[in-house]
PDB file of C-alpha atoms in Angstrom:
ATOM      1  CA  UNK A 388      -7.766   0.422   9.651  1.00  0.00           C
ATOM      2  CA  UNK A 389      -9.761   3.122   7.320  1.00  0.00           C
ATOM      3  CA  UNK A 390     -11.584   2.994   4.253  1.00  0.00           C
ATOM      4  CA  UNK A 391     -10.920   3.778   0.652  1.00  0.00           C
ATOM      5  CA  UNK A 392     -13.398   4.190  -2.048  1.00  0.00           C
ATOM      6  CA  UNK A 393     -12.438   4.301  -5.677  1.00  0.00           C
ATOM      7  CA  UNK A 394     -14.519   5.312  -8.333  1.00  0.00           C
ATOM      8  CA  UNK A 395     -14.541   6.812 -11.605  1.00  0.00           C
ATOM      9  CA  UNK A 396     -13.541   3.730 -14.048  1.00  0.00           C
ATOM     10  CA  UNK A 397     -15.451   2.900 -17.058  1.00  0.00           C
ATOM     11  CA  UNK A 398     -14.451   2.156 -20.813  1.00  0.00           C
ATOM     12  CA  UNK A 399     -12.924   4.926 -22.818  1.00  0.00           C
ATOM     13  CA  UNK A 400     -11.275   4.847 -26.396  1.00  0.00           C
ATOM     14  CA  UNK A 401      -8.012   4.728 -26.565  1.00  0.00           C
ATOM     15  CA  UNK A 402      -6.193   8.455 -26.718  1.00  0.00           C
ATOM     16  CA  UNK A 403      -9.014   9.458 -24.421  1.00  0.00           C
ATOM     17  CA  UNK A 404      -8.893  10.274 -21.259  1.00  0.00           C
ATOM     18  CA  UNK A 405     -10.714  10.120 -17.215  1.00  0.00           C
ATOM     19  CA  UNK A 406     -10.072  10.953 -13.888  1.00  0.00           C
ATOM     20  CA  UNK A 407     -10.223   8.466 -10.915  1.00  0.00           C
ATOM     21  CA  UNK A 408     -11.171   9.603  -7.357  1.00  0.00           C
ATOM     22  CA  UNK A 409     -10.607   7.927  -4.247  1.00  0.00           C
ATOM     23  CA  UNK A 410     -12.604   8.804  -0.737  1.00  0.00           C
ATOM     24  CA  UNK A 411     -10.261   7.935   1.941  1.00  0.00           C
ATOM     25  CA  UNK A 412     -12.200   7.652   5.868  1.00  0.00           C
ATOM     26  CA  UNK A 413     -11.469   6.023   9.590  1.00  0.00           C
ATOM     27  CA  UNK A 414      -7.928   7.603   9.451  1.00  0.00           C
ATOM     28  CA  UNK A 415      -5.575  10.488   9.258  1.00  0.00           C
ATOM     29  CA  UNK A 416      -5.461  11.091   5.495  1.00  0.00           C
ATOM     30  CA  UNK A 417      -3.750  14.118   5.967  1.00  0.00           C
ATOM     31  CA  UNK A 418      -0.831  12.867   7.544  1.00  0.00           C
ATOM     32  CA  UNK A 419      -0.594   9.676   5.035  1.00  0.00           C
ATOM     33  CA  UNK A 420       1.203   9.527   2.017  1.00  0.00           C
ATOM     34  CA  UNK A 421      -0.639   7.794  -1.235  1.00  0.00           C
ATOM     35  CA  UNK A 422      -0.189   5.813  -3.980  1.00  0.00           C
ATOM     36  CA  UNK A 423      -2.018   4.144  -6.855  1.00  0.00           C
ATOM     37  CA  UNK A 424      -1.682   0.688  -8.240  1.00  0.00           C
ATOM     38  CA  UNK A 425      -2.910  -1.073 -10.941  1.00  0.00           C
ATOM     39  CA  UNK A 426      -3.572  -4.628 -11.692  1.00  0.00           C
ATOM     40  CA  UNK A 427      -4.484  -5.423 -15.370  1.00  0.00           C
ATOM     41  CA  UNK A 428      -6.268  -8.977 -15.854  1.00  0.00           C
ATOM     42  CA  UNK A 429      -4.416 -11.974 -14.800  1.00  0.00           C
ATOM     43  CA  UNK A 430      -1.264 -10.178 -13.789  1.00  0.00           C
ATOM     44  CA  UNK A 431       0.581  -8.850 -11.102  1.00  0.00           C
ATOM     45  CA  UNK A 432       0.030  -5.402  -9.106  1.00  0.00           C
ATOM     46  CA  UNK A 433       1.716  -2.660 -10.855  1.00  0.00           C
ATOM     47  CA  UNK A 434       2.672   0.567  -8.830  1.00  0.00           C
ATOM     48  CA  UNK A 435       2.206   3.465 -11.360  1.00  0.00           C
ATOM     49  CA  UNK A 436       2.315   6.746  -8.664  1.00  0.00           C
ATOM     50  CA  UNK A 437       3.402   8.282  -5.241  1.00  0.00           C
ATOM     51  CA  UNK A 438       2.250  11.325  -2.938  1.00  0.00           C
ATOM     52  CA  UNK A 439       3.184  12.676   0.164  1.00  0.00           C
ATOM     53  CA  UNK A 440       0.991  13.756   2.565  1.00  0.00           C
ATOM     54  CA  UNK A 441       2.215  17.910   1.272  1.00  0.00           C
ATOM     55  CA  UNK A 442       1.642  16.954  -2.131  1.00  0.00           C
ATOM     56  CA  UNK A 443       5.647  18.104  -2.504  1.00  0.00           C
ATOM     57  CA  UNK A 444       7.153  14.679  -3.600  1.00  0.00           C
ATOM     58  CA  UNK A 445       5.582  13.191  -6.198  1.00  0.00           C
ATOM     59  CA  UNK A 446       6.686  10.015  -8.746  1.00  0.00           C
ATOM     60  CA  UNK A 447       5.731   7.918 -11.410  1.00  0.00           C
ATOM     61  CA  UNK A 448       6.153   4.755 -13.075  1.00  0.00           C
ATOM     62  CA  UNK A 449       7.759   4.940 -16.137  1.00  0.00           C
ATOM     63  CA  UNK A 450       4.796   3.413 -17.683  1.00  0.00           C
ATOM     64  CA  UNK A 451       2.457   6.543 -17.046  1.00  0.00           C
ATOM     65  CA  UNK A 452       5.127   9.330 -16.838  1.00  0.00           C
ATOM     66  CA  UNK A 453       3.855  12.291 -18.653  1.00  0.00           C
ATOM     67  CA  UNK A 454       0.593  10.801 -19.417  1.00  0.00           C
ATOM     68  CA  UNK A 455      -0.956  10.586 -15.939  1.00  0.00           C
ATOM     69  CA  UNK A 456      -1.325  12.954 -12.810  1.00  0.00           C
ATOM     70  CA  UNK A 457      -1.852  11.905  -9.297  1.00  0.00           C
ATOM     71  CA  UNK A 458      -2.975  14.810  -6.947  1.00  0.00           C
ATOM     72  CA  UNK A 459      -4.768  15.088  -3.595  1.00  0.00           C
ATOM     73  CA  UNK A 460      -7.269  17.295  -1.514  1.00  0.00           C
ATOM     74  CA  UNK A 461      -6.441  16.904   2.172  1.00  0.00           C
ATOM     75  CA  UNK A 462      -9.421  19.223   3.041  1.00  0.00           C
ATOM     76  CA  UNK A 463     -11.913  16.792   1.370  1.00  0.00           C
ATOM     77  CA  UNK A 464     -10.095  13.264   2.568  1.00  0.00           C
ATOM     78  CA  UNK A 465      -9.463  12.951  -1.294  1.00  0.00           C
ATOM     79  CA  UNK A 466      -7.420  11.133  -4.005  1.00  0.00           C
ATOM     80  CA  UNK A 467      -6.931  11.324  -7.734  1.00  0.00           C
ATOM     81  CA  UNK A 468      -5.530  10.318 -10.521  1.00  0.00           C
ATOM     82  CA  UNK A 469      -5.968  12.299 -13.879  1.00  0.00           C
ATOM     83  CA  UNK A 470      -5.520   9.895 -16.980  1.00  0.00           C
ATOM     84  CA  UNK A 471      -4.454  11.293 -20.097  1.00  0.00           C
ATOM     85  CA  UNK A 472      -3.381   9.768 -23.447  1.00  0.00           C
ATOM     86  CA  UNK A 473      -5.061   6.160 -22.573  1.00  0.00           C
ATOM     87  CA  UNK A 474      -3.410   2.996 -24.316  1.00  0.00           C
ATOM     88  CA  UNK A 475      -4.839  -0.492 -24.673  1.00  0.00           C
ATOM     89  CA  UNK A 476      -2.449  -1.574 -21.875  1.00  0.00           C
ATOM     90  CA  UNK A 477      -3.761   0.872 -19.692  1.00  0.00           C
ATOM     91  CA  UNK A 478      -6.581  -1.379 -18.819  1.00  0.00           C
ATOM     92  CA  UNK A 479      -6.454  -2.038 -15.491  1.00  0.00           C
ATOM     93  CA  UNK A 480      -8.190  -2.400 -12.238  1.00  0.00           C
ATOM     94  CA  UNK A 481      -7.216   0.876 -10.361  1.00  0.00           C
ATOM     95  CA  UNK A 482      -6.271   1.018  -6.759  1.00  0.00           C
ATOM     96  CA  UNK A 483      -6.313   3.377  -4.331  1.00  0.00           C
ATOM     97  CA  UNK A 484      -3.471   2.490  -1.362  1.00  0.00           C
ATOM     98  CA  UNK A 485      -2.334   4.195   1.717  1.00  0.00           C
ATOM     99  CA  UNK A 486       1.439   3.875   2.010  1.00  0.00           C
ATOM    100  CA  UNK A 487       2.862   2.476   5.060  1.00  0.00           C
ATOM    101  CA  UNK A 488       6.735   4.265   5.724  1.00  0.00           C
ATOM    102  CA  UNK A 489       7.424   4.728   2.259  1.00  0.00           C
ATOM    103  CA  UNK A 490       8.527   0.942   1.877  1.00  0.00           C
ATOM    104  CA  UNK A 491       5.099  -0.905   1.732  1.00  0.00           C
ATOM    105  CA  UNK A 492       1.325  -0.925   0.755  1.00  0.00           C
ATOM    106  CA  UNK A 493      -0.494  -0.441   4.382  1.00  0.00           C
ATOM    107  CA  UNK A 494      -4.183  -1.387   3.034  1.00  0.00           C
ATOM    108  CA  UNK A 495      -5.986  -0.864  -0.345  1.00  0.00           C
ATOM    109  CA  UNK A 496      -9.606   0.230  -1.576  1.00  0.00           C
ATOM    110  CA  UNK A 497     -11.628  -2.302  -3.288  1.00  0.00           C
ATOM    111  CA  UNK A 498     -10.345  -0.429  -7.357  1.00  0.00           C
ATOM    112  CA  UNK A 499     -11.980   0.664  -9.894  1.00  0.00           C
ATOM    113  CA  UNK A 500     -12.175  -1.223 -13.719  1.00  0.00           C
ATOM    114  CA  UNK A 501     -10.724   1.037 -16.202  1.00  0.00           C
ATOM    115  CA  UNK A 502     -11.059  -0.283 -19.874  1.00  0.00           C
ATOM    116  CA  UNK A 503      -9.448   1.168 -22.963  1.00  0.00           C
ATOM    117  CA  UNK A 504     -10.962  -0.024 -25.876  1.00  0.00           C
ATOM    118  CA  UNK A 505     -12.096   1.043 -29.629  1.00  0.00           C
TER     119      UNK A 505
ATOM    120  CA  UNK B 509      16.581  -1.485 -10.972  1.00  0.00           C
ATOM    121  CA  UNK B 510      16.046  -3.929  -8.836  1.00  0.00           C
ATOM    122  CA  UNK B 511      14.142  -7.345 -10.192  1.00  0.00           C
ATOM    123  CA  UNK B 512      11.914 -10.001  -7.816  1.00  0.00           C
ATOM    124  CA  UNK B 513      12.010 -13.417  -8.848  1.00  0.00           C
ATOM    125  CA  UNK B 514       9.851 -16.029  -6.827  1.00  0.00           C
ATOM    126  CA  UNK B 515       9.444 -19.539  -6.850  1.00  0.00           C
ATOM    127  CA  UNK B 516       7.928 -21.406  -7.397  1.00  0.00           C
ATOM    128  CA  UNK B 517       5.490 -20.082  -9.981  1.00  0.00           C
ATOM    129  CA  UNK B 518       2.865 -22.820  -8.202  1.00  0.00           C
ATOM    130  CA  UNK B 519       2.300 -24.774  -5.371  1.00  0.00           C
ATOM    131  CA  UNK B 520      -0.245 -27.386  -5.084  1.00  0.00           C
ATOM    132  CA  UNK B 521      -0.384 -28.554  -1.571  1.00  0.00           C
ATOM    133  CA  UNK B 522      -3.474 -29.721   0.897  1.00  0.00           C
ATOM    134  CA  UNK B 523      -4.783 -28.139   3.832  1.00  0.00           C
ATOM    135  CA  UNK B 524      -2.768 -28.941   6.900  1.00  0.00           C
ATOM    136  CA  UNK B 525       0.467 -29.185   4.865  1.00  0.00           C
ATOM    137  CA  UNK B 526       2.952 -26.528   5.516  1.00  0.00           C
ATOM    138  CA  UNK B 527       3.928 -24.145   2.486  1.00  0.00           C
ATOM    139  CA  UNK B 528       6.950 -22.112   1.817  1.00  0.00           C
ATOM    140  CA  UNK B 529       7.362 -19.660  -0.811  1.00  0.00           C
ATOM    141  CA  UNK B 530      10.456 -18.326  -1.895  1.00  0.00           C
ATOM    142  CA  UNK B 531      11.210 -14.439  -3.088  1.00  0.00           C
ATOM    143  CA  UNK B 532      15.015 -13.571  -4.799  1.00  0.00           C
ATOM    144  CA  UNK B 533      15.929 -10.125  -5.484  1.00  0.00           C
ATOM    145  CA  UNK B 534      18.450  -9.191  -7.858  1.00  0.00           C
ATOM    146  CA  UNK B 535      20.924  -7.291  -5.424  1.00  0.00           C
ATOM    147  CA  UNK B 536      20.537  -6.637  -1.602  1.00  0.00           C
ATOM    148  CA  UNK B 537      17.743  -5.115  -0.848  1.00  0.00           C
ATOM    149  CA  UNK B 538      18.378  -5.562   3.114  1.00  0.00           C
ATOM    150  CA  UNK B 539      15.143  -6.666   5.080  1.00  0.00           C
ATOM    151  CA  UNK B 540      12.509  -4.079   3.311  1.00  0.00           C
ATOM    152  CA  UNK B 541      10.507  -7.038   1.836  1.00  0.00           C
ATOM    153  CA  UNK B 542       6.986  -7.368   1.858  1.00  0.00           C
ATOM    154  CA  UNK B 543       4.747 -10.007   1.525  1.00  0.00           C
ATOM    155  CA  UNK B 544       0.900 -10.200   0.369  1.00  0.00           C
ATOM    156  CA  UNK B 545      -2.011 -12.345  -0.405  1.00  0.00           C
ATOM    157  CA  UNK B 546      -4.442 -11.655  -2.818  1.00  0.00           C
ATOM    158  CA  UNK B 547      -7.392 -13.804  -2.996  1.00  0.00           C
ATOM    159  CA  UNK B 548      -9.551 -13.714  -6.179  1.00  0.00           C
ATOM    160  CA  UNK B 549     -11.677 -10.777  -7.224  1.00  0.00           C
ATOM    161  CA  UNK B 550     -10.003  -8.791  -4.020  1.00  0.00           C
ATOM    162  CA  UNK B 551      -7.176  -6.544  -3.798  1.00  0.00           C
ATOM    163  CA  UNK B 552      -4.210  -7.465  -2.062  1.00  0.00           C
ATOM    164  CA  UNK B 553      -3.665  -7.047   1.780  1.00  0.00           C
ATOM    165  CA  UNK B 554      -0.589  -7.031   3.470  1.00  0.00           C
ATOM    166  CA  UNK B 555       0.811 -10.139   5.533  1.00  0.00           C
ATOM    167  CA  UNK B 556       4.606  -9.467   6.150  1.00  0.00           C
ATOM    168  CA  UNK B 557       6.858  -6.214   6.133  1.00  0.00           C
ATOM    169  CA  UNK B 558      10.082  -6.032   6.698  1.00  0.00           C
ATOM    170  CA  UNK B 559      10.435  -9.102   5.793  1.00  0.00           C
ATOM    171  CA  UNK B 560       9.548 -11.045   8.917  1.00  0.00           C
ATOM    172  CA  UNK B 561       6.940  -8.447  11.199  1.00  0.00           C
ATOM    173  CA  UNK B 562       3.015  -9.312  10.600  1.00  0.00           C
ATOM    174  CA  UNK B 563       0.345  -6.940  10.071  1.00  0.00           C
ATOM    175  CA  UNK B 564      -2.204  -6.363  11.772  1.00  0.00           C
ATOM    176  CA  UNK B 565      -4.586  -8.999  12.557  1.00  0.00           C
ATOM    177  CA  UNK B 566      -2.295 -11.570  10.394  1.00  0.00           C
ATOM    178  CA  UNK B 567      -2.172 -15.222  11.823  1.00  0.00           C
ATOM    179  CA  UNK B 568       0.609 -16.532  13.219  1.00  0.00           C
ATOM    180  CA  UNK B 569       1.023 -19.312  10.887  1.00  0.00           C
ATOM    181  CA  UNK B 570       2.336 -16.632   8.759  1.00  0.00           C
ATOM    182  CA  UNK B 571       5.536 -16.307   9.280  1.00  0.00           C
ATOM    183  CA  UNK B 572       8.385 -14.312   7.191  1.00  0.00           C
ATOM    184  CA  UNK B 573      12.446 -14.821   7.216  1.00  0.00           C
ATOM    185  CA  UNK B 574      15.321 -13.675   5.125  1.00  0.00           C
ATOM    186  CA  UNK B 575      17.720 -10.805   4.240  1.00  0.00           C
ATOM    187  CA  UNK B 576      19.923  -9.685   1.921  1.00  0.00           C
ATOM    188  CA  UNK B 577      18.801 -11.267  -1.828  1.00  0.00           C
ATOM    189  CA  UNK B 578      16.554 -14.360  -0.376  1.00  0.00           C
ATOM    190  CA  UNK B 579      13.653 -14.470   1.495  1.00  0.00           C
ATOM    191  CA  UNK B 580      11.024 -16.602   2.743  1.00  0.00           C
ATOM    192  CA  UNK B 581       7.445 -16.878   3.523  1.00  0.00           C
ATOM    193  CA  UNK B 582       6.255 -19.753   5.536  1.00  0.00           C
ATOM    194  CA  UNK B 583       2.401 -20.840   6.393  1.00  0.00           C
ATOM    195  CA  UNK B 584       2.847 -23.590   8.848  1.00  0.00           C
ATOM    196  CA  UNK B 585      -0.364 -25.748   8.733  1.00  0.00           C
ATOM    197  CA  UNK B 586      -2.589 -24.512   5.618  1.00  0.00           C
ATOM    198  CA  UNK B 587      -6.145 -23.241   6.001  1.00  0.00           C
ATOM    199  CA  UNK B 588      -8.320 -23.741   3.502  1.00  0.00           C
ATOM    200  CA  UNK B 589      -8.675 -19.651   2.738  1.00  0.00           C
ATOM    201  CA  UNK B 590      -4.812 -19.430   3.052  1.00  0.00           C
ATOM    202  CA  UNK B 591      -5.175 -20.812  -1.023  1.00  0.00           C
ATOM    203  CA  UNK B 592      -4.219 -17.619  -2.959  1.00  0.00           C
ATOM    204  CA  UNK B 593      -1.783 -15.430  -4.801  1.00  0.00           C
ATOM    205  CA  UNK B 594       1.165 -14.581  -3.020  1.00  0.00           C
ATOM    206  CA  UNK B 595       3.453 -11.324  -3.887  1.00  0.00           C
ATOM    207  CA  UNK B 596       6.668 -10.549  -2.814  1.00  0.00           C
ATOM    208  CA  UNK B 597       7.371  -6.600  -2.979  1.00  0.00           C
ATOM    209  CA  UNK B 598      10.215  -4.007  -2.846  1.00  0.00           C
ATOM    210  CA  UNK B 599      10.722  -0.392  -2.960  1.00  0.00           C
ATOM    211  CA  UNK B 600      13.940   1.151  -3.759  1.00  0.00           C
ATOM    212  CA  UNK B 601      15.012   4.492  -1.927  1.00  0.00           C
ATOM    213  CA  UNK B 602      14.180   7.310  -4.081  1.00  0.00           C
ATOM    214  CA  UNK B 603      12.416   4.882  -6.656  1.00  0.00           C
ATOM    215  CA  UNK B 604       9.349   3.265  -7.364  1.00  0.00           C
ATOM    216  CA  UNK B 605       8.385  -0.027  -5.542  1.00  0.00           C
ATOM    217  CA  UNK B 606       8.652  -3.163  -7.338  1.00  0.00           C
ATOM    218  CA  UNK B 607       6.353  -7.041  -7.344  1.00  0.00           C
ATOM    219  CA  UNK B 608       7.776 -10.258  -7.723  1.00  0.00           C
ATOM    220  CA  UNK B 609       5.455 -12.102 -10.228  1.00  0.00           C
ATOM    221  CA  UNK B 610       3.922 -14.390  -7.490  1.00  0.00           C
ATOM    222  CA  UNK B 611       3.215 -17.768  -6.422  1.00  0.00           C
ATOM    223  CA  UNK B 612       0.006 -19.062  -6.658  1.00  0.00           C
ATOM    224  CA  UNK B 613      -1.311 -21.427  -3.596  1.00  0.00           C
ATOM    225  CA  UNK B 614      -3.696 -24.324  -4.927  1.00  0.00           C
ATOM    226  CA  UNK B 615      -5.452 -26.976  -3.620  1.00  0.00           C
TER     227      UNK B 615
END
């Protein structure tokens, strides 16, 4: 099993925006497709966006459609996720996951606190 | 879209006692059903796909059954770390992949 690193949270105002970067290592990242979850305090994971391993199919949750942008660098083992438009809901611990077949979440970096907040 | 129900919302039990969560989807979602723990302050990790295969390095007091709309997850004897949030998960074909709201383990 590899390694992902998240970073790039912190407390913004809301209608502002950041960019989240995950460091992927100990496997293929190239050949992995990629996803982001969030988890927002005392509830459930929350998938919010998809990547294949091209970059060529890409979704979204409803919940960040138009708003945020999930993109990769296969030459630098890298993830991200560019945040635009931020809501009070948006708060969230951020996750970085590599995705196992399509169907499931194979293992997940340790996220990254993202606040939104006047 | 297809909804996750699971039940029960939480289950106090003791270590040694076996445990068995339940997951209901709203229409067939054949076997793709996934199962994790999340313990607190950690993310989740993966115990169960396809609805009855464990990961890597999962016990096998774990144990996962069901198809269709209903499935199961079953820990035979309880360890005292096996006390968590459990998650029941889905992904659609062509869609976006969907959590049950989760069962909470307690001592």
């Amino acid at each position: 099993e590899g390694q992902l690193v998240e970073s790039g949270g912190g407390l913004v105002q809301p209608g502002g925006s950041l960019r989240l970067s995950c460091a992927a290592s100990g496997f293929t990242f190239s050949a992995s497709s990629m996803i982001w979850v969030r988890q927002a305090p005392g509830k459930g994971p929350e998938w919010i966006s998809y990547i294949d391993k091209r970059s060529s199919v890409i979704y979204y949750a409803d919940s960040v459609k138009g708003r945020f942008t999930i993109s990769r660098d296969n030459a630098k083992n890298s993830l991200s996720l560019h945040m635009n438009s931020l809501r009070d809901e948006d708060t969230a611990v951020y996750y970085c996951v590599k995705d196992m077949w399509e169907r499931f979440f194979d293992f997940w970096g340790q996220g990254t606190l993202v606040v939104v907040s006047s | 879209e297809i909804v996750l129900t699971q039940s029960p919302a939480t289950l106090p039990l003791s270590p040694g006692e076996r445990a068995t969560l339940s997951c209901r989807a709203s229409q067939s979602v054949g076997g793709y059903i996934g199962w994790y723990q999340q313990k607190s302050g950690q993310p989740p990790r993966l115990l169960i796909f396809d609805a009855f295969n464990r990961a890597n390095g999962i016990p096998a007091r774990f144990s996962g059954s069901g198809s269709g709309t209903d499935f199961t997850l079953t820990i035979s004897s309880l360890e005292p770390e096996d006390f968590a949030v459990y998650y029941c998960q889905h992904r659609s074909a062509g869609s976006g992949y969907t959590f049950g709201p989760g069962t909470k383990l307690e001592i």
